Each structure stands twice: as C-alpha cells, then as structure tokens.
PDB file of C-alpha atoms in Angstrom:
ATOM      1  CA  UNK A   1      15.458   7.644 -19.249  1.00 36.00           C
ATOM      2  CA  UNK A   2      12.835   4.917 -20.762  1.00 38.00           C
ATOM      3  CA  UNK A   3       9.076   5.783 -19.879  1.00 40.00           C
ATOM      4  CA  UNK A   4       6.897   2.947 -19.791  1.00 44.00           C
ATOM      5  CA  UNK A   5       3.584   4.918 -19.701  1.00 38.00           C
ATOM      6  CA  UNK A   6       2.426   4.180 -23.544  1.00 37.00           C
ATOM      7  CA  UNK A   7       3.443   0.431 -23.158  1.00 41.00           C
ATOM      8  CA  UNK A   8       0.212  -1.888 -23.903  1.00 43.00           C
ATOM      9  CA  UNK A   9      -0.191  -4.747 -21.398  1.00 48.00           C
ATOM     10  CA  UNK A  10      -1.693  -7.922 -22.135  1.00 51.00           C
ATOM     11  CA  UNK A  11      -4.839  -8.710 -20.222  1.00 57.00           C
ATOM     12  CA  UNK A  12      -4.582  -9.543 -16.671  1.00 62.00           C
ATOM     13  CA  UNK A  13      -5.793 -13.084 -15.298  1.00 63.00           C
ATOM     14  CA  UNK A  14      -8.384 -12.490 -12.432  1.00 64.00           C
ATOM     15  CA  UNK A  15      -6.947 -15.609 -10.757  1.00 61.00           C
ATOM     16  CA  UNK A  16      -3.408 -14.612 -11.371  1.00 58.00           C
ATOM     17  CA  UNK A  17      -3.353 -11.695  -9.094  1.00 59.00           C
ATOM     18  CA  UNK A  18      -6.497 -12.094  -6.709  1.00 60.00           C
ATOM     19  CA  UNK A  19      -5.487 -15.460  -5.727  1.00 57.00           C
ATOM     20  CA  UNK A  20      -2.570 -13.786  -4.289  1.00 58.00           C
ATOM     21  CA  UNK A  21      -5.122 -12.917  -1.380  1.00 57.00           C
ATOM     22  CA  UNK A  22      -4.772 -16.460  -0.007  1.00 53.00           C
ATOM     23  CA  UNK A  23      -1.318 -15.823   1.364  1.00 53.00           C
ATOM     24  CA  UNK A  24      -2.765 -13.484   3.849  1.00 52.00           C
ATOM     25  CA  UNK A  25      -3.878 -16.084   6.270  1.00 43.00           C
ATOM     26  CA  UNK A  26      -0.471 -18.008   6.080  1.00 41.00           C
ATOM     27  CA  UNK A  27       2.235 -15.159   5.993  1.00 44.00           C
ATOM     28  CA  UNK A  28       3.746 -14.148   9.038  1.00 40.00           C
ATOM     29  CA  UNK A  29       5.721 -10.991   9.391  1.00 40.00           C
ATOM     30  CA  UNK A  30       9.318 -10.857  10.218  1.00 38.00           C
ATOM     31  CA  UNK A  31       8.754  -7.617  11.699  1.00 39.00           C
ATOM     32  CA  UNK A  32       5.984  -8.379  14.107  1.00 39.00           C
ATOM     33  CA  UNK A  33       7.863  -8.106  17.340  1.00 43.00           C
ATOM     34  CA  UNK A  34       8.981  -4.729  16.527  1.00 46.00           C
ATOM     35  CA  UNK A  35       8.687  -2.536  19.605  1.00 45.00           C
ATOM     36  CA  UNK A  36      10.138   0.862  17.955  1.00 57.00           C
ATOM     37  CA  UNK A  37       7.910   3.824  19.357  1.00 89.00           C
ATOM     38  CA  UNK A  38       5.928   5.390  17.018  1.00 95.00           C
ATOM     39  CA  UNK A  39       6.318   8.780  15.250  1.00 97.00           C
ATOM     40  CA  UNK A  40       2.353   9.298  14.784  1.00 97.00           C
ATOM     41  CA  UNK A  41       0.622   7.927  17.909  1.00 97.00           C
ATOM     42  CA  UNK A  42      -0.003  11.118  19.528  1.00 96.00           C
ATOM     43  CA  UNK A  43      -2.833  13.709  19.819  1.00 97.00           C
ATOM     44  CA  UNK A  44      -6.053  12.345  18.761  1.00 97.00           C
ATOM     45  CA  UNK A  45      -4.046   9.233  17.346  1.00 98.00           C
ATOM     46  CA  UNK A  46      -2.427   8.426  20.646  1.00 97.00           C
ATOM     47  CA  UNK A  47      -4.472   5.070  21.195  1.00 96.00           C
ATOM     48  CA  UNK A  48      -4.944   4.235  17.472  1.00 96.00           C
ATOM     49  CA  UNK A  49      -3.894   0.854  16.743  1.00 95.00           C
ATOM     50  CA  UNK A  50      -2.646   1.691  13.286  1.00 96.00           C
ATOM     51  CA  UNK A  51      -0.964   4.786  14.444  1.00 97.00           C
ATOM     52  CA  UNK A  52       1.128   2.778  17.180  1.00 95.00           C
ATOM     53  CA  UNK A  53       2.113   0.391  14.220  1.00 94.00           C
ATOM     54  CA  UNK A  54       3.837   3.053  12.681  1.00 96.00           C
ATOM     55  CA  UNK A  55       7.810   3.440  13.061  1.00 94.00           C
ATOM     56  CA  UNK A  56      10.435   5.507  12.084  1.00 94.00           C
ATOM     57  CA  UNK A  57      11.817   5.517   8.261  1.00 94.00           C
ATOM     58  CA  UNK A  58      14.124   7.157   6.159  1.00 94.00           C
ATOM     59  CA  UNK A  59      13.362  10.622   5.836  1.00 96.00           C
ATOM     60  CA  UNK A  60      13.947  11.022   2.346  1.00 97.00           C
ATOM     61  CA  UNK A  61      11.970   9.538  -0.557  1.00 97.00           C
ATOM     62  CA  UNK A  62      14.444   8.134  -3.351  1.00 96.00           C
ATOM     63  CA  UNK A  63      14.500  10.057  -6.496  1.00 95.00           C
ATOM     64  CA  UNK A  64      12.450   7.991  -8.770  1.00 97.00           C
ATOM     65  CA  UNK A  65       9.891   8.423 -11.612  1.00 98.00           C
ATOM     66  CA  UNK A  66       6.608   6.945 -11.465  1.00 98.00           C
ATOM     67  CA  UNK A  67       4.739   5.965 -14.647  1.00 98.00           C
ATOM     68  CA  UNK A  68       1.036   6.513 -14.864  1.00 98.00           C
ATOM     69  CA  UNK A  69      -1.536   6.501 -17.792  1.00 96.00           C
ATOM     70  CA  UNK A  70      -0.454   9.665 -18.789  1.00 95.00           C
ATOM     71  CA  UNK A  71       3.510   9.023 -18.788  1.00 96.00           C
ATOM     72  CA  UNK A  72       5.884   9.730 -16.266  1.00 97.00           C
ATOM     73  CA  UNK A  73       6.636  12.157 -13.425  1.00 96.00           C
ATOM     74  CA  UNK A  74       9.157  12.545 -10.381  1.00 97.00           C
ATOM     75  CA  UNK A  75       7.967  11.157  -7.109  1.00 97.00           C
ATOM     76  CA  UNK A  76       8.821  14.677  -5.577  1.00 96.00           C
ATOM     77  CA  UNK A  77       5.910  16.269  -7.890  1.00 96.00           C
ATOM     78  CA  UNK A  78       3.326  14.519  -5.345  1.00 97.00           C
ATOM     79  CA  UNK A  79       4.080  16.741  -2.489  1.00 95.00           C
ATOM     80  CA  UNK A  80       1.789  19.461  -1.335  1.00 97.00           C
ATOM     81  CA  UNK A  81      -0.506  17.328   0.910  1.00 98.00           C
ATOM     82  CA  UNK A  82      -0.286  14.536   3.537  1.00 98.00           C
ATOM     83  CA  UNK A  83       0.063  11.310   1.711  1.00 98.00           C
ATOM     84  CA  UNK A  84      -0.585   7.680   2.749  1.00 98.00           C
ATOM     85  CA  UNK A  85       1.620   5.756   0.181  1.00 98.00           C
ATOM     86  CA  UNK A  86       1.053   1.791   0.239  1.00 97.00           C
ATOM     87  CA  UNK A  87       4.100   0.200  -1.502  1.00 96.00           C
ATOM     88  CA  UNK A  88       2.849  -2.920  -3.011  1.00 95.00           C
ATOM     89  CA  UNK A  89       3.529  -5.355  -5.691  1.00 92.00           C
ATOM     90  CA  UNK A  90       1.290  -8.073  -7.823  1.00 90.00           C
ATOM     91  CA  UNK A  91       2.720 -11.136  -5.916  1.00 88.00           C
ATOM     92  CA  UNK A  92       2.125  -9.756  -2.423  1.00 86.00           C
ATOM     93  CA  UNK A  93      -1.077 -11.063  -1.089  1.00 82.00           C
ATOM     94  CA  UNK A  94      -1.300  -9.081   2.068  1.00 84.00           C
ATOM     95  CA  UNK A  95      -0.826  -5.843  -0.146  1.00 88.00           C
ATOM     96  CA  UNK A  96      -3.945  -6.696  -2.594  1.00 87.00           C
ATOM     97  CA  UNK A  97      -5.717  -7.443   0.860  1.00 85.00           C
ATOM     98  CA  UNK A  98      -5.230  -3.863   1.938  1.00 91.00           C
ATOM     99  CA  UNK A  99      -5.921  -1.995  -1.285  1.00 93.00           C
ATOM    100  CA  UNK A 100      -9.990  -2.262  -1.114  1.00 92.00           C
ATOM    101  CA  UNK A 101      -9.705  -0.856   2.251  1.00 94.00           C
ATOM    102  CA  UNK A 102      -7.411   1.778   1.358  1.00 97.00           C
ATOM    103  CA  UNK A 103      -9.708   2.818  -1.848  1.00 97.00           C
ATOM    104  CA  UNK A 104     -12.595   3.218   0.608  1.00 96.00           C
ATOM    105  CA  UNK A 105     -10.502   5.570   2.900  1.00 98.00           C
ATOM    106  CA  UNK A 106      -9.739   7.662  -0.197  1.00 98.00           C
ATOM    107  CA  UNK A 107     -12.904   7.923  -1.134  1.00 98.00           C
ATOM    108  CA  UNK A 108     -14.688   8.986   2.051  1.00 98.00           C
ATOM    109  CA  UNK A 109     -11.339  11.278   3.368  1.00 98.00           C
ATOM    110  CA  UNK A 110      -9.474  11.795   0.229  1.00 98.00           C
ATOM    111  CA  UNK A 111      -9.418  15.821   0.025  1.00 98.00           C
ATOM    112  CA  UNK A 112      -7.085  18.940  -0.585  1.00 97.00           C
ATOM    113  CA  UNK A 113      -4.934  18.053   2.870  1.00 98.00           C
ATOM    114  CA  UNK A 114      -4.925  14.153   2.286  1.00 98.00           C
ATOM    115  CA  UNK A 115      -4.781  11.568  -0.292  1.00 98.00           C
ATOM    116  CA  UNK A 116      -3.779   7.907  -0.641  1.00 98.00           C
ATOM    117  CA  UNK A 117      -1.367   7.110  -3.290  1.00 98.00           C
ATOM    118  CA  UNK A 118      -0.583   3.259  -3.808  1.00 98.00           C
ATOM    119  CA  UNK A 119       2.748   2.628  -5.664  1.00 98.00           C
ATOM    120  CA  UNK A 120       3.848  -0.390  -7.316  1.00 97.00           C
ATOM    121  CA  UNK A 121       7.438  -1.391  -6.639  1.00 96.00           C
ATOM    122  CA  UNK A 122       9.504  -4.630  -7.027  1.00 93.00           C
ATOM    123  CA  UNK A 123       7.090  -5.907  -9.810  1.00 91.00           C
ATOM    124  CA  UNK A 124       7.879  -9.625 -11.075  1.00 90.00           C
ATOM    125  CA  UNK A 125       5.491  -9.219 -14.062  1.00 89.00           C
ATOM    126  CA  UNK A 126       5.646  -6.173 -16.539  1.00 89.00           C
ATOM    127  CA  UNK A 127       2.855  -4.618 -14.640  1.00 93.00           C
ATOM    128  CA  UNK A 128       2.032  -1.468 -16.940  1.00 94.00           C
ATOM    129  CA  UNK A 129      -0.658   1.168 -15.662  1.00 97.00           C
ATOM    130  CA  UNK A 130      -3.134  -0.422 -17.783  1.00 96.00           C
ATOM    131  CA  UNK A 131      -2.433  -3.895 -16.305  1.00 94.00           C
ATOM    132  CA  UNK A 132      -2.517  -2.348 -12.515  1.00 96.00           C
ATOM    133  CA  UNK A 133      -5.642  -0.583 -13.534  1.00 96.00           C
ATOM    134  CA  UNK A 134      -7.260  -3.806 -14.154  1.00 94.00           C
ATOM    135  CA  UNK A 135      -6.247  -5.312 -10.807  1.00 92.00           C
ATOM    136  CA  UNK A 136      -7.700  -1.987  -9.296  1.00 95.00           C
ATOM    137  CA  UNK A 137     -10.824  -2.654 -10.934  1.00 93.00           C
ATOM    138  CA  UNK A 138     -11.023  -6.083  -9.514  1.00 89.00           C
ATOM    139  CA  UNK A 139     -10.399  -4.826  -6.079  1.00 90.00           C
ATOM    140  CA  UNK A 140     -12.929  -2.013  -6.315  1.00 92.00           C
ATOM    141  CA  UNK A 141     -10.137   0.092  -6.103  1.00 95.00           C
ATOM    142  CA  UNK A 142     -10.654   2.032  -9.363  1.00 97.00           C
ATOM    143  CA  UNK A 143     -10.192   5.523  -7.463  1.00 98.00           C
ATOM    144  CA  UNK A 144      -6.562   5.329  -7.511  1.00 98.00           C
ATOM    145  CA  UNK A 145      -4.349   6.459 -10.497  1.00 98.00           C
ATOM    146  CA  UNK A 146      -2.315   3.231 -11.463  1.00 98.00           C
ATOM    147  CA  UNK A 147       1.183   3.983 -10.902  1.00 98.00           C
ATOM    148  CA  UNK A 148       4.453   2.055 -11.250  1.00 97.00           C
ATOM    149  CA  UNK A 149       8.192   2.712 -10.429  1.00 97.00           C
ATOM    150  CA  UNK A 150      10.032   3.350 -13.707  1.00 96.00           C
ATOM    151  CA  UNK A 151      11.473   0.503 -15.492  1.00 93.00           C
ATOM    152  CA  UNK A 152       9.566  -2.250 -13.200  1.00 92.00           C
ATOM    153  CA  UNK A 153      12.249  -1.091 -10.608  1.00 93.00           C
ATOM    154  CA  UNK A 154      12.761  -1.741  -6.950  1.00 94.00           C
ATOM    155  CA  UNK A 155      14.270   1.360  -5.866  1.00 95.00           C
ATOM    156  CA  UNK A 156      11.658   2.446  -3.643  1.00 95.00           C
ATOM    157  CA  UNK A 157      11.101  -1.217  -2.060  1.00 94.00           C
ATOM    158  CA  UNK A 158      14.833  -1.407  -1.258  1.00 92.00           C
ATOM    159  CA  UNK A 159      15.391   2.304   0.211  1.00 94.00           C
ATOM    160  CA  UNK A 160      12.001   2.308   1.955  1.00 95.00           C
ATOM    161  CA  UNK A 161      11.280  -0.960   3.474  1.00 91.00           C
ATOM    162  CA  UNK A 162      14.855  -2.413   4.199  1.00 85.00           C
ATOM    163  CA  UNK A 163      15.466  -3.248   7.791  1.00 72.00           C
ATOM    164  CA  UNK A 164      18.844  -4.126   9.751  1.00 63.00           C
ATOM    165  CA  UNK A 165      20.162  -4.626   6.005  1.00 62.00           C
ATOM    166  CA  UNK A 166      18.660  -8.235   6.057  1.00 62.00           C
ATOM    167  CA  UNK A 167      15.412  -7.858   4.151  1.00 67.00           C
ATOM    168  CA  UNK A 168      12.819  -5.989   2.746  1.00 76.00           C
ATOM    169  CA  UNK A 169       9.093  -6.455   3.153  1.00 82.00           C
ATOM    170  CA  UNK A 170       5.774  -5.253   1.969  1.00 88.00           C
ATOM    171  CA  UNK A 171       3.139  -4.206   2.401  1.00 91.00           C
ATOM    172  CA  UNK A 172       4.786  -0.857   3.880  1.00 95.00           C
ATOM    173  CA  UNK A 173       2.857   1.972   3.787  1.00 97.00           C
ATOM    174  CA  UNK A 174       4.433   5.222   4.127  1.00 98.00           C
ATOM    175  CA  UNK A 175       3.269   8.264   5.903  1.00 98.00           C
ATOM    176  CA  UNK A 176       4.343  11.339   4.154  1.00 98.00           C
ATOM    177  CA  UNK A 177       4.117  15.041   5.329  1.00 98.00           C
ATOM    178  CA  UNK A 178       3.068  18.055   2.959  1.00 98.00           C
ATOM    179  CA  UNK A 179       6.640  18.967   2.414  1.00 97.00           C
ATOM    180  CA  UNK A 180       7.450  15.652   1.186  1.00 97.00           C
ATOM    181  CA  UNK A 181       9.435  14.059   3.976  1.00 97.00           C
ATOM    182  CA  UNK A 182       8.702  10.587   5.307  1.00 98.00           C
ATOM    183  CA  UNK A 183       6.996  10.636   8.686  1.00 98.00           C
ATOM    184  CA  UNK A 184       7.091   7.014   9.415  1.00 97.00           C
ATOM    185  CA  UNK A 185       6.050   3.479   7.972  1.00 96.00           C
ATOM    186  CA  UNK A 186       3.751   0.965   9.026  1.00 95.00           C
ATOM    187  CA  UNK A 187       4.216  -2.806   7.788  1.00 92.00           C
ATOM    188  CA  UNK A 188       0.887  -4.207   7.272  1.00 81.00           C
ATOM    189  CA  UNK A 189       1.407  -7.617   8.454  1.00 58.00           C
ATOM    190  CA  UNK A 190       2.339  -5.906  12.157  1.00 51.00           C
ATOM    191  CA  UNK A 191      -1.429  -5.415  12.823  1.00 45.00           C
ATOM    192  CA  UNK A 192      -3.875  -8.025  13.465  1.00 41.00           C
ATOM    193  CA  UNK A 193      -6.527  -6.791  11.396  1.00 45.00           C
ATOM    194  CA  UNK A 194      -6.321  -8.937   8.411  1.00 45.00           C
ATOM    195  CA  UNK A 195      -9.136 -11.555   7.576  1.00 47.00           C
ATOM    196  CA  UNK A 196      -8.796 -15.302   7.086  1.00 47.00           C
ATOM    197  CA  UNK A 197     -11.194 -17.940   5.593  1.00 50.00           C
ATOM    198  CA  UNK A 198     -13.861 -19.165   7.402  1.00 52.00           C
ATOM    199  CA  UNK A 199     -13.354 -21.517  10.398  1.00 54.00           C
ATOM    200  CA  UNK A 200     -12.721 -25.102   8.894  1.00 55.00           C
ATOM    201  CA  UNK A 201     -12.242 -23.844   5.405  1.00 52.00           C
ATOM    202  CA  UNK A 202      -8.618 -24.522   4.271  1.00 55.00           C
ATOM    203  CA  UNK A 203      -7.039 -25.404   0.813  1.00 54.00           C
ATOM    204  CA  UNK A 204      -8.742 -24.301  -2.568  1.00 61.00           C
ATOM    205  CA  UNK A 205     -11.783 -23.678  -0.783  1.00 67.00           C
ATOM    206  CA  UNK A 206     -10.372 -21.240   1.477  1.00 59.00           C
ATOM    207  CA  UNK A 207      -8.605 -19.508  -1.443  1.00 57.00           C
ATOM    208  CA  UNK A 208     -11.977 -19.272  -3.235  1.00 65.00           C
ATOM    209  CA  UNK A 209     -13.318 -17.617  -0.044  1.00 66.00           C
ATOM    210  CA  UNK A 210     -10.861 -15.129   0.291  1.00 63.00           C
ATOM    211  CA  UNK A 211     -11.255 -14.112  -2.972  1.00 64.00           C
ATOM    212  CA  UNK A 212     -14.871 -13.910  -2.920  1.00 69.00           C
ATOM    213  CA  UNK A 213     -14.495 -11.390   0.051  1.00 71.00           C
ATOM    214  CA  UNK A 214     -12.161  -9.238  -1.767  1.00 69.00           C
ATOM    215  CA  UNK A 215     -14.617  -9.315  -4.782  1.00 70.00           C
ATOM    216  CA  UNK A 216     -17.701  -8.529  -3.003  1.00 72.00           C
ATOM    217  CA  UNK A 217     -15.852  -5.324  -1.181  1.00 70.00           C
ATOM    218  CA  UNK A 218     -15.213  -7.083   1.943  1.00 75.00           C
ATOM    219  CA  UNK A 219     -12.502  -5.620   4.459  1.00 75.00           C
ATOM    220  CA  UNK A 220      -9.496  -7.533   4.670  1.00 75.00           C
ATOM    221  CA  UNK A 221      -7.407  -5.568   6.998  1.00 87.00           C
ATOM    222  CA  UNK A 222      -7.311  -3.118   9.670  1.00 91.00           C
ATOM    223  CA  UNK A 223      -7.222  -0.490   7.374  1.00 94.00           C
ATOM    224  CA  UNK A 224     -11.137  -1.134   6.811  1.00 92.00           C
ATOM    225  CA  UNK A 225     -11.817  -1.016  10.574  1.00 93.00           C
ATOM    226  CA  UNK A 226     -12.711   1.857  12.476  1.00 95.00           C
ATOM    227  CA  UNK A 227      -9.029   2.435  13.278  1.00 95.00           C
ATOM    228  CA  UNK A 228      -8.528   3.166   9.588  1.00 96.00           C
ATOM    229  CA  UNK A 229     -11.260   5.722   9.395  1.00 97.00           C
ATOM    230  CA  UNK A 230      -9.812   7.305  12.538  1.00 98.00           C
ATOM    231  CA  UNK A 231      -6.573   7.702  11.136  1.00 98.00           C
ATOM    232  CA  UNK A 232      -7.590   8.959   7.516  1.00 98.00           C
ATOM    233  CA  UNK A 233     -10.014  11.350   9.208  1.00 98.00           C
ATOM    234  CA  UNK A 234      -7.070  12.777  11.283  1.00 98.00           C
ATOM    235  CA  UNK A 235      -4.785  13.222   8.250  1.00 98.00           C
ATOM    236  CA  UNK A 236      -7.714  14.845   6.181  1.00 98.00           C
ATOM    237  CA  UNK A 237      -8.239  17.074   9.016  1.00 98.00           C
ATOM    238  CA  UNK A 238      -4.592  18.194   9.011  1.00 98.00           C
ATOM    239  CA  UNK A 239      -2.900  16.485  11.407  1.00 98.00           C
ATOM    240  CA  UNK A 240       0.653  16.655   9.776  1.00 97.00           C
ATOM    241  CA  UNK A 241      -0.504  20.208   8.780  1.00 91.00           C
TER     242      UNK A 241
END
C-alpha cells in the first residue's frame, strides 16, 4: 500500500482554497428537504437544531488508511471516544466555512471522551498533510491533525455520503460512538446557519468579504452558534458513553 505521508507539497495559495468560501451563499443542498428522524435528538439535545439535522447513516466506516504527518494508520485506530468527523474537500466552500467553527469547539470541548477529527476525502488536488496544514492555518484550525484519505481517495465520501444511489454530498459530518460505529450524519448545508456577505455586497466584493470573515475567525456556520456549543458539550460529557 502506497503511503503519502512523507510526500512534500508545493506551497498552497491562500486564494486558491479560501476563495471557495464564496460558494457558501450560492450553494443549495439537495438534501434540505429530508425529513428523516434524527438518531441524536433526544435527552439534552432533543431540541438542538444540529442534533435534529442528523439522520441515519451506514453504521460501519470503510476500511481505509488515513495519512497524517507521521504516516498512515487505519481509521479504526481512532475509536475509543466519541468522534465528530467532518468529511471535507479543498474544493468545497461550505466545508471550509465550517472548519473554523469546528476548531473552536475542539479547543473548548475536546477531551478524553470527545474529539473532532476532520478528514479530507475526494480531493481534486494532491493535498498532502503539509498542504492541509497550510489550509488549516489560514482557517485558524491548527488544532487539527491534517488527515487525508490514502492515495487521495474518495472511498469515505462515496461510502458515507451517498444517498439514494444518485449523488454524494459534502460537507458531511459523521457522529461516531466510542465503539467505532457510526450513529448518524449531518449534511452541513441542511442547517440555515451559514453566513453570507453583507446585504448589497455581491461579486468579487462578496468573495473578499467572506474571505475576510474566515481569516478574522468569525463564525460562518451553525456549528459556531449556541447550538454547536450545546452539541459539543453534550458529547464531551459522555452523551454517547
């Protein structure tokens, strides 16, 4: 099996990846009308809008290797605590918009019972761990280990985000129990928490405004609101064991 952890990447253009945030306001989710009951919205999270957005998901993660700065390890080695695993790609604007909010939640609530672990899958560029680390740095998310599916694969994206055999979609945030089984998934665009450009600002000016928000560390998704804090705190307190 070829591992990519030692491969060096070329410098990442700030505009190449952060400009993807401009797609947040224009992108509409094909899953927005899904009414599947949530496997997470109960107890202290019964009324939490993020918990309510979760739906059932394939219970078993595919057997893939994740590449980080120190080489590769099987995804099964991450089990042992509750994980929120955002599946993202460098071309996905809404994914980039959520990452800063996830970073703040990890810094605040990450503990021995809970962690947020973003994984890049379905990359369209050769995003090595070093390149991902640069993107995380732009997004104030250096708290995260840069992880990418081995061989720049899309196995995770296809296995965990496909619906009705018609399409796959990210951002897709997986909630994984300590025993390694997937409890549910939340498609980031289902929730109406993303920030847009200021009223009346369009085109290149809108793109610049959104880039400025991200680089300033402002919240761009519902995960950066009270609902995100409530959700992460519940997981850190042992919601799933």
